[in-house]
PDB file of C-alpha atoms in Angstrom:
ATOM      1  CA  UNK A   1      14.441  77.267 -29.061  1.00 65.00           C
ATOM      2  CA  UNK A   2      15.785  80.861 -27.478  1.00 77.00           C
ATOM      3  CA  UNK A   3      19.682  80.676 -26.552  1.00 82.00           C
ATOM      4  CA  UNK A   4      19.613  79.183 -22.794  1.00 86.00           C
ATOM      5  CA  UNK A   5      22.030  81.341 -20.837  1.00 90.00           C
ATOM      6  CA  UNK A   6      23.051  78.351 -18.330  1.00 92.00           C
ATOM      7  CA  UNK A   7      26.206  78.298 -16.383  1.00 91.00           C
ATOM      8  CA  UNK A   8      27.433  75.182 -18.481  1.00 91.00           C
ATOM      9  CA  UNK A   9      25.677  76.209 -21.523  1.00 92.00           C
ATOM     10  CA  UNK A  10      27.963  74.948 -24.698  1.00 90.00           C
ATOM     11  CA  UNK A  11      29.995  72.513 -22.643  1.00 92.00           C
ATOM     12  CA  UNK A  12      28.795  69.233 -23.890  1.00 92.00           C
ATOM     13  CA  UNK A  13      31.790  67.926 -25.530  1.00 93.00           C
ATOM     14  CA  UNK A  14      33.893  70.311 -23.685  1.00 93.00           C
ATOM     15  CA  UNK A  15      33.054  68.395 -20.048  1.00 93.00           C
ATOM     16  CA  UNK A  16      32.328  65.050 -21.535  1.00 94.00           C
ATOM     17  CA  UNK A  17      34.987  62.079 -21.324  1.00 92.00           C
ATOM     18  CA  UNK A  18      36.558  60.498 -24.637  1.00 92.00           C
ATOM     19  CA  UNK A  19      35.828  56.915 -25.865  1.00 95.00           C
ATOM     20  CA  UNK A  20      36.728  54.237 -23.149  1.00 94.00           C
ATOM     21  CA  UNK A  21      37.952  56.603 -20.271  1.00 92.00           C
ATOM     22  CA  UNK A  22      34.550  56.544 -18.286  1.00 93.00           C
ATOM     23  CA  UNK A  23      34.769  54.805 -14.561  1.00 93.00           C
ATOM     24  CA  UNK A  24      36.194  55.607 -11.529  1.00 94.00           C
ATOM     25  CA  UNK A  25      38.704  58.430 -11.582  1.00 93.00           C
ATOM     26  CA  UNK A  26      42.396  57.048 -10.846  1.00 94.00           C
ATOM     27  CA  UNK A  27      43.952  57.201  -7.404  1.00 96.00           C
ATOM     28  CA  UNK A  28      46.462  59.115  -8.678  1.00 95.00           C
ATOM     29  CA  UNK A  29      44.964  61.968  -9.572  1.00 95.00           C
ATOM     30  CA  UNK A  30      44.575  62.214  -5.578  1.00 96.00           C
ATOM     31  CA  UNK A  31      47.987  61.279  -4.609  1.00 96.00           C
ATOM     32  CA  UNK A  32      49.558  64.067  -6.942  1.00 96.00           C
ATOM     33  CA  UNK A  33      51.324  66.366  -5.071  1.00 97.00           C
ATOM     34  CA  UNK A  34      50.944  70.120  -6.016  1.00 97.00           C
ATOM     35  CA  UNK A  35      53.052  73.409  -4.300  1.00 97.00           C
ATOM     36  CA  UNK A  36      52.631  77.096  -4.359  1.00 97.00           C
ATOM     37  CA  UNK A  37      54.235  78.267  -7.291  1.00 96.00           C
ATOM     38  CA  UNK A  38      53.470  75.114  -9.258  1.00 96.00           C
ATOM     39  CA  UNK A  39      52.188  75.721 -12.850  1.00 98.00           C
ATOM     40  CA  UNK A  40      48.733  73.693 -13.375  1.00 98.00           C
ATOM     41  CA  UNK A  41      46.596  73.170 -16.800  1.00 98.00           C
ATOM     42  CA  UNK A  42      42.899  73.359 -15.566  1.00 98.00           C
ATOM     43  CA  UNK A  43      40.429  70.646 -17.541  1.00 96.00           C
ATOM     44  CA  UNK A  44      36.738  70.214 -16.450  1.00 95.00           C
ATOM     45  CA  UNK A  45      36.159  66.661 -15.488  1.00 95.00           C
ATOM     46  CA  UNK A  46      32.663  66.189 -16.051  1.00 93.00           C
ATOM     47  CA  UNK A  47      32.089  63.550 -13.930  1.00 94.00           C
ATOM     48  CA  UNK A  48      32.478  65.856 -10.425  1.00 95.00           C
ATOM     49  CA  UNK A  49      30.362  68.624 -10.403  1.00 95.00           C
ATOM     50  CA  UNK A  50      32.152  69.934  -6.824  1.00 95.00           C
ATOM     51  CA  UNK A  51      35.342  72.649  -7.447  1.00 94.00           C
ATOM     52  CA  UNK A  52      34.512  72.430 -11.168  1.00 95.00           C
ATOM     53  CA  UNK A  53      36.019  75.634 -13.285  1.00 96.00           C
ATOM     54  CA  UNK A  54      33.859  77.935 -15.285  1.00 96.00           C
ATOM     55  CA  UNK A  55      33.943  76.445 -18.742  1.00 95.00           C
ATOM     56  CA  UNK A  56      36.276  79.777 -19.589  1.00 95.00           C
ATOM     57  CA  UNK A  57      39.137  78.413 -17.150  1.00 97.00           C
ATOM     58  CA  UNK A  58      38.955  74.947 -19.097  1.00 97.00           C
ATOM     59  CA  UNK A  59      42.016  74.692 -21.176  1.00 96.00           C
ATOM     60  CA  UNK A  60      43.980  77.601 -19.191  1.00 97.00           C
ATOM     61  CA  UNK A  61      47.072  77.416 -17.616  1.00 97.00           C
ATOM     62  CA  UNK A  62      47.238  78.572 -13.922  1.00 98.00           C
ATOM     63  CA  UNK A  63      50.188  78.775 -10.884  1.00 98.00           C
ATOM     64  CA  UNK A  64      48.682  77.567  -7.467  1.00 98.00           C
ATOM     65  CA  UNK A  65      48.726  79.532  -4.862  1.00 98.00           C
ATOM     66  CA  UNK A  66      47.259  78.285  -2.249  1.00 98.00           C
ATOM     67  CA  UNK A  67      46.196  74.524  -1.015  1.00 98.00           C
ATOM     68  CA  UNK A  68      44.052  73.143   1.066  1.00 97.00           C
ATOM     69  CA  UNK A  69      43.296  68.566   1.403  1.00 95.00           C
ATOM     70  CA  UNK A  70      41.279  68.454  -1.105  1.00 95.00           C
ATOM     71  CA  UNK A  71      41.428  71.485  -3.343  1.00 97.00           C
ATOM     72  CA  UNK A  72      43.624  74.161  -4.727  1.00 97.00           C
ATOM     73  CA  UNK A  73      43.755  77.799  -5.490  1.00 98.00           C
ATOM     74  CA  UNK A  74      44.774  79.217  -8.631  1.00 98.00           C
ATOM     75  CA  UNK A  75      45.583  82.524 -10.653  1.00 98.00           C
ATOM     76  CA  UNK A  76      44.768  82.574 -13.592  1.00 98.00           C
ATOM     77  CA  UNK A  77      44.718  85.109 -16.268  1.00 97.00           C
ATOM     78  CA  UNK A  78      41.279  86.377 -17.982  1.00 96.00           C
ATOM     79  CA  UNK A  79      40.842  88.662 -20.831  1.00 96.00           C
ATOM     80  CA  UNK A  80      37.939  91.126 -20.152  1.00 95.00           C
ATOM     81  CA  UNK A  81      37.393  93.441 -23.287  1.00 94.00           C
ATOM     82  CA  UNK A  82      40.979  95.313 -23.380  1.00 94.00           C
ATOM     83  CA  UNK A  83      42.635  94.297 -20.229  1.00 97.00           C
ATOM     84  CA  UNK A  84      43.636  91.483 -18.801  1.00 97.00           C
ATOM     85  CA  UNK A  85      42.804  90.530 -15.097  1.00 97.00           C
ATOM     86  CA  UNK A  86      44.430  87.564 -12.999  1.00 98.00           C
ATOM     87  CA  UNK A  87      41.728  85.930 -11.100  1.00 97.00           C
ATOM     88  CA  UNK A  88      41.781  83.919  -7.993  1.00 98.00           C
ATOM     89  CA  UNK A  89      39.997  80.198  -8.959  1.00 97.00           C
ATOM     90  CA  UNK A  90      39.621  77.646  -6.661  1.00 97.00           C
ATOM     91  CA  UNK A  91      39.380  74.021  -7.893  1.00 97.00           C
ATOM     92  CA  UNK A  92      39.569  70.541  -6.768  1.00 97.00           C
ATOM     93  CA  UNK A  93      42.055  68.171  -7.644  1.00 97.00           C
ATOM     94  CA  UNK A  94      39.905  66.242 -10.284  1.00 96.00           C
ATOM     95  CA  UNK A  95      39.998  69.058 -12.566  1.00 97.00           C
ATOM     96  CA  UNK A  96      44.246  70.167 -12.766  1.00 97.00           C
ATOM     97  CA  UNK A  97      46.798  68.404 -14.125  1.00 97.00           C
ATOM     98  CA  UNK A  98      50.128  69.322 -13.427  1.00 97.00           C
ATOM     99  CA  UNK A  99      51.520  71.671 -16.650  1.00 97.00           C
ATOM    100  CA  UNK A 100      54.721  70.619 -18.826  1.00 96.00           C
ATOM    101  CA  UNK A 101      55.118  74.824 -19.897  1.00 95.00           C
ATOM    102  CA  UNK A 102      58.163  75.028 -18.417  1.00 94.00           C
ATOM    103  CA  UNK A 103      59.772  71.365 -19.163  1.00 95.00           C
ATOM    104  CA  UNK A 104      61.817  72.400 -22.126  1.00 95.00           C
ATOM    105  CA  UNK A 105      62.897  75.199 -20.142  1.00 95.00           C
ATOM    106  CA  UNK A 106      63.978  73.138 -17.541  1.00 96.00           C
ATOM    107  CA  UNK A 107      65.593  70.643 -19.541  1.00 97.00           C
ATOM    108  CA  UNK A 108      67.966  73.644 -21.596  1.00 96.00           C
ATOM    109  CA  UNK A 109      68.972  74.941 -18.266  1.00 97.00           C
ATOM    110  CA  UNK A 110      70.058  70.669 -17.122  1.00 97.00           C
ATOM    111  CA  UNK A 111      71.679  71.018 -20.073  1.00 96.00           C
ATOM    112  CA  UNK A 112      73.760  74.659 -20.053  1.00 97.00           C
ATOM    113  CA  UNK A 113      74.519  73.471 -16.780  1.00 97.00           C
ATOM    114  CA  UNK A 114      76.011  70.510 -17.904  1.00 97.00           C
ATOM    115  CA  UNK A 115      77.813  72.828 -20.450  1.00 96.00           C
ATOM    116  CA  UNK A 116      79.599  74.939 -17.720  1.00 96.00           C
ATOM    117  CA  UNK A 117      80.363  72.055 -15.917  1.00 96.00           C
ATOM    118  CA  UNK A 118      82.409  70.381 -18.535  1.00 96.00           C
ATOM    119  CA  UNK A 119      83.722  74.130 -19.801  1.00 95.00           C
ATOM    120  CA  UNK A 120      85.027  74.639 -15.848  1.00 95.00           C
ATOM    121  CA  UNK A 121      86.479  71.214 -15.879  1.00 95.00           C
ATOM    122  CA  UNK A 122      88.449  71.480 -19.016  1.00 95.00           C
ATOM    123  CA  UNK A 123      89.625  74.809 -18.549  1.00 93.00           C
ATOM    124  CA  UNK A 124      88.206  75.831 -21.623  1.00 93.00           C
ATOM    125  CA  UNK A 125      85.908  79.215 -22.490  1.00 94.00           C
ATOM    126  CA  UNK A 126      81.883  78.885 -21.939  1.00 94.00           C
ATOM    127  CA  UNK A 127      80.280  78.898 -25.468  1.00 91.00           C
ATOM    128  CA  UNK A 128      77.472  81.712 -25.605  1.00 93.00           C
ATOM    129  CA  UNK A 129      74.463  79.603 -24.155  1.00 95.00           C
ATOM    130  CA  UNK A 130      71.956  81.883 -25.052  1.00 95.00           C
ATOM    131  CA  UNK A 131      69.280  80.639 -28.301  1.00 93.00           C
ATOM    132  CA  UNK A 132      70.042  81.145 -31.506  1.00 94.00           C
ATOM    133  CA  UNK A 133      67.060  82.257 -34.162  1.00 96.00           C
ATOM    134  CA  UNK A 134      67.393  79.972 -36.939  1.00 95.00           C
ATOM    135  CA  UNK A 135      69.425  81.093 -39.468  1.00 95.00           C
ATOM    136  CA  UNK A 136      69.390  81.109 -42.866  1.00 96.00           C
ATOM    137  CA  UNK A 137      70.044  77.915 -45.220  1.00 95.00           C
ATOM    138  CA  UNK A 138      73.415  77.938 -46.880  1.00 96.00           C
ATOM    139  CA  UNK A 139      74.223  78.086 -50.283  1.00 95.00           C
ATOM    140  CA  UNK A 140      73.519  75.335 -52.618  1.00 91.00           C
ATOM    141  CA  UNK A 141      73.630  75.032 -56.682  1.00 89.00           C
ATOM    142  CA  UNK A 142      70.561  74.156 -58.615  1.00 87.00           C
ATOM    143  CA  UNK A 143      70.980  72.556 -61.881  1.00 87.00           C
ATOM    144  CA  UNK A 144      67.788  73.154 -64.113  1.00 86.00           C
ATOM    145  CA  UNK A 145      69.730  71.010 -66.872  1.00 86.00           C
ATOM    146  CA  UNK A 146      69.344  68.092 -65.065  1.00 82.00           C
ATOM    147  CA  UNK A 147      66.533  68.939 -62.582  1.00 71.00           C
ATOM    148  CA  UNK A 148      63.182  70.499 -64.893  1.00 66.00           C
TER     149      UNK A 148
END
């Protein structure tokens, strides 16, 4: 058979839902409340075929930009040959999933906070807050008497 050239050509395990997580989608996957501005990770759910992505947007991460009841708008960014273009998706609700890309971020800057604060309080100088590369492992003795 030729190569079909169908909109959701290659998508059958890419759409489909794992082992035991068929049935009616949870409530709340409707009661989750998105913003403009919010970061989103866009995943096909194959079992709505309304405000479904383009199986390239599955996987991506996106930040809303507009909503409406039901559905949401999205930039995302696309690679097209040598550039890259941020397009303007709109999905439904079934198919994000509110992103955890900036959680560690959010949690070092809970806990530099938390830093200053007890730095201010005690009167004492702020440590440099900014990360550190790892550095190199310090110096140790190998004994090839004992260890072969």
């Amino acid at each position: 058979m030729t190569n079909p050239k169908g909109i959701r050509r290659g998508t059958r395990d890419m759409f489909s839902k794992g082992f035991k997580k068929h049935g009616v989608e949870h409530l709340s996957t409707y009661l989750q409340v998105y913003k403009m501005g919010d970061y989103v990770d866009i995943k096909g759910n194959g079992a709505f075929h309304k405000g479904m992505p383009h199986k390239n947007y599955h996987g991506r991460t996106g930040k809303v930009f507009n909503v409406t009841p039901h559905a949401l708008g999205v930039v995302v960014n696309k690679r097209v040959k040598g550039r890259v273009i941020p397009k303007r998706i709109n999905l439904r609700v079934e198919h994000v999933t509110p992103s955890k890309c900036k959680a560690d971020f959010f949690a070092r800057v809970k806990k530099n906070n938390a830093i200053r604060r007890k730095a201010k309080e005690t009167g004492a100088k702020v440590p440099c807050l900014k990360r550190q590369p790892q550095q190199p492992r310090p110096e140790h003795k190998i004994n090839i008497v004992k260890n072969p």
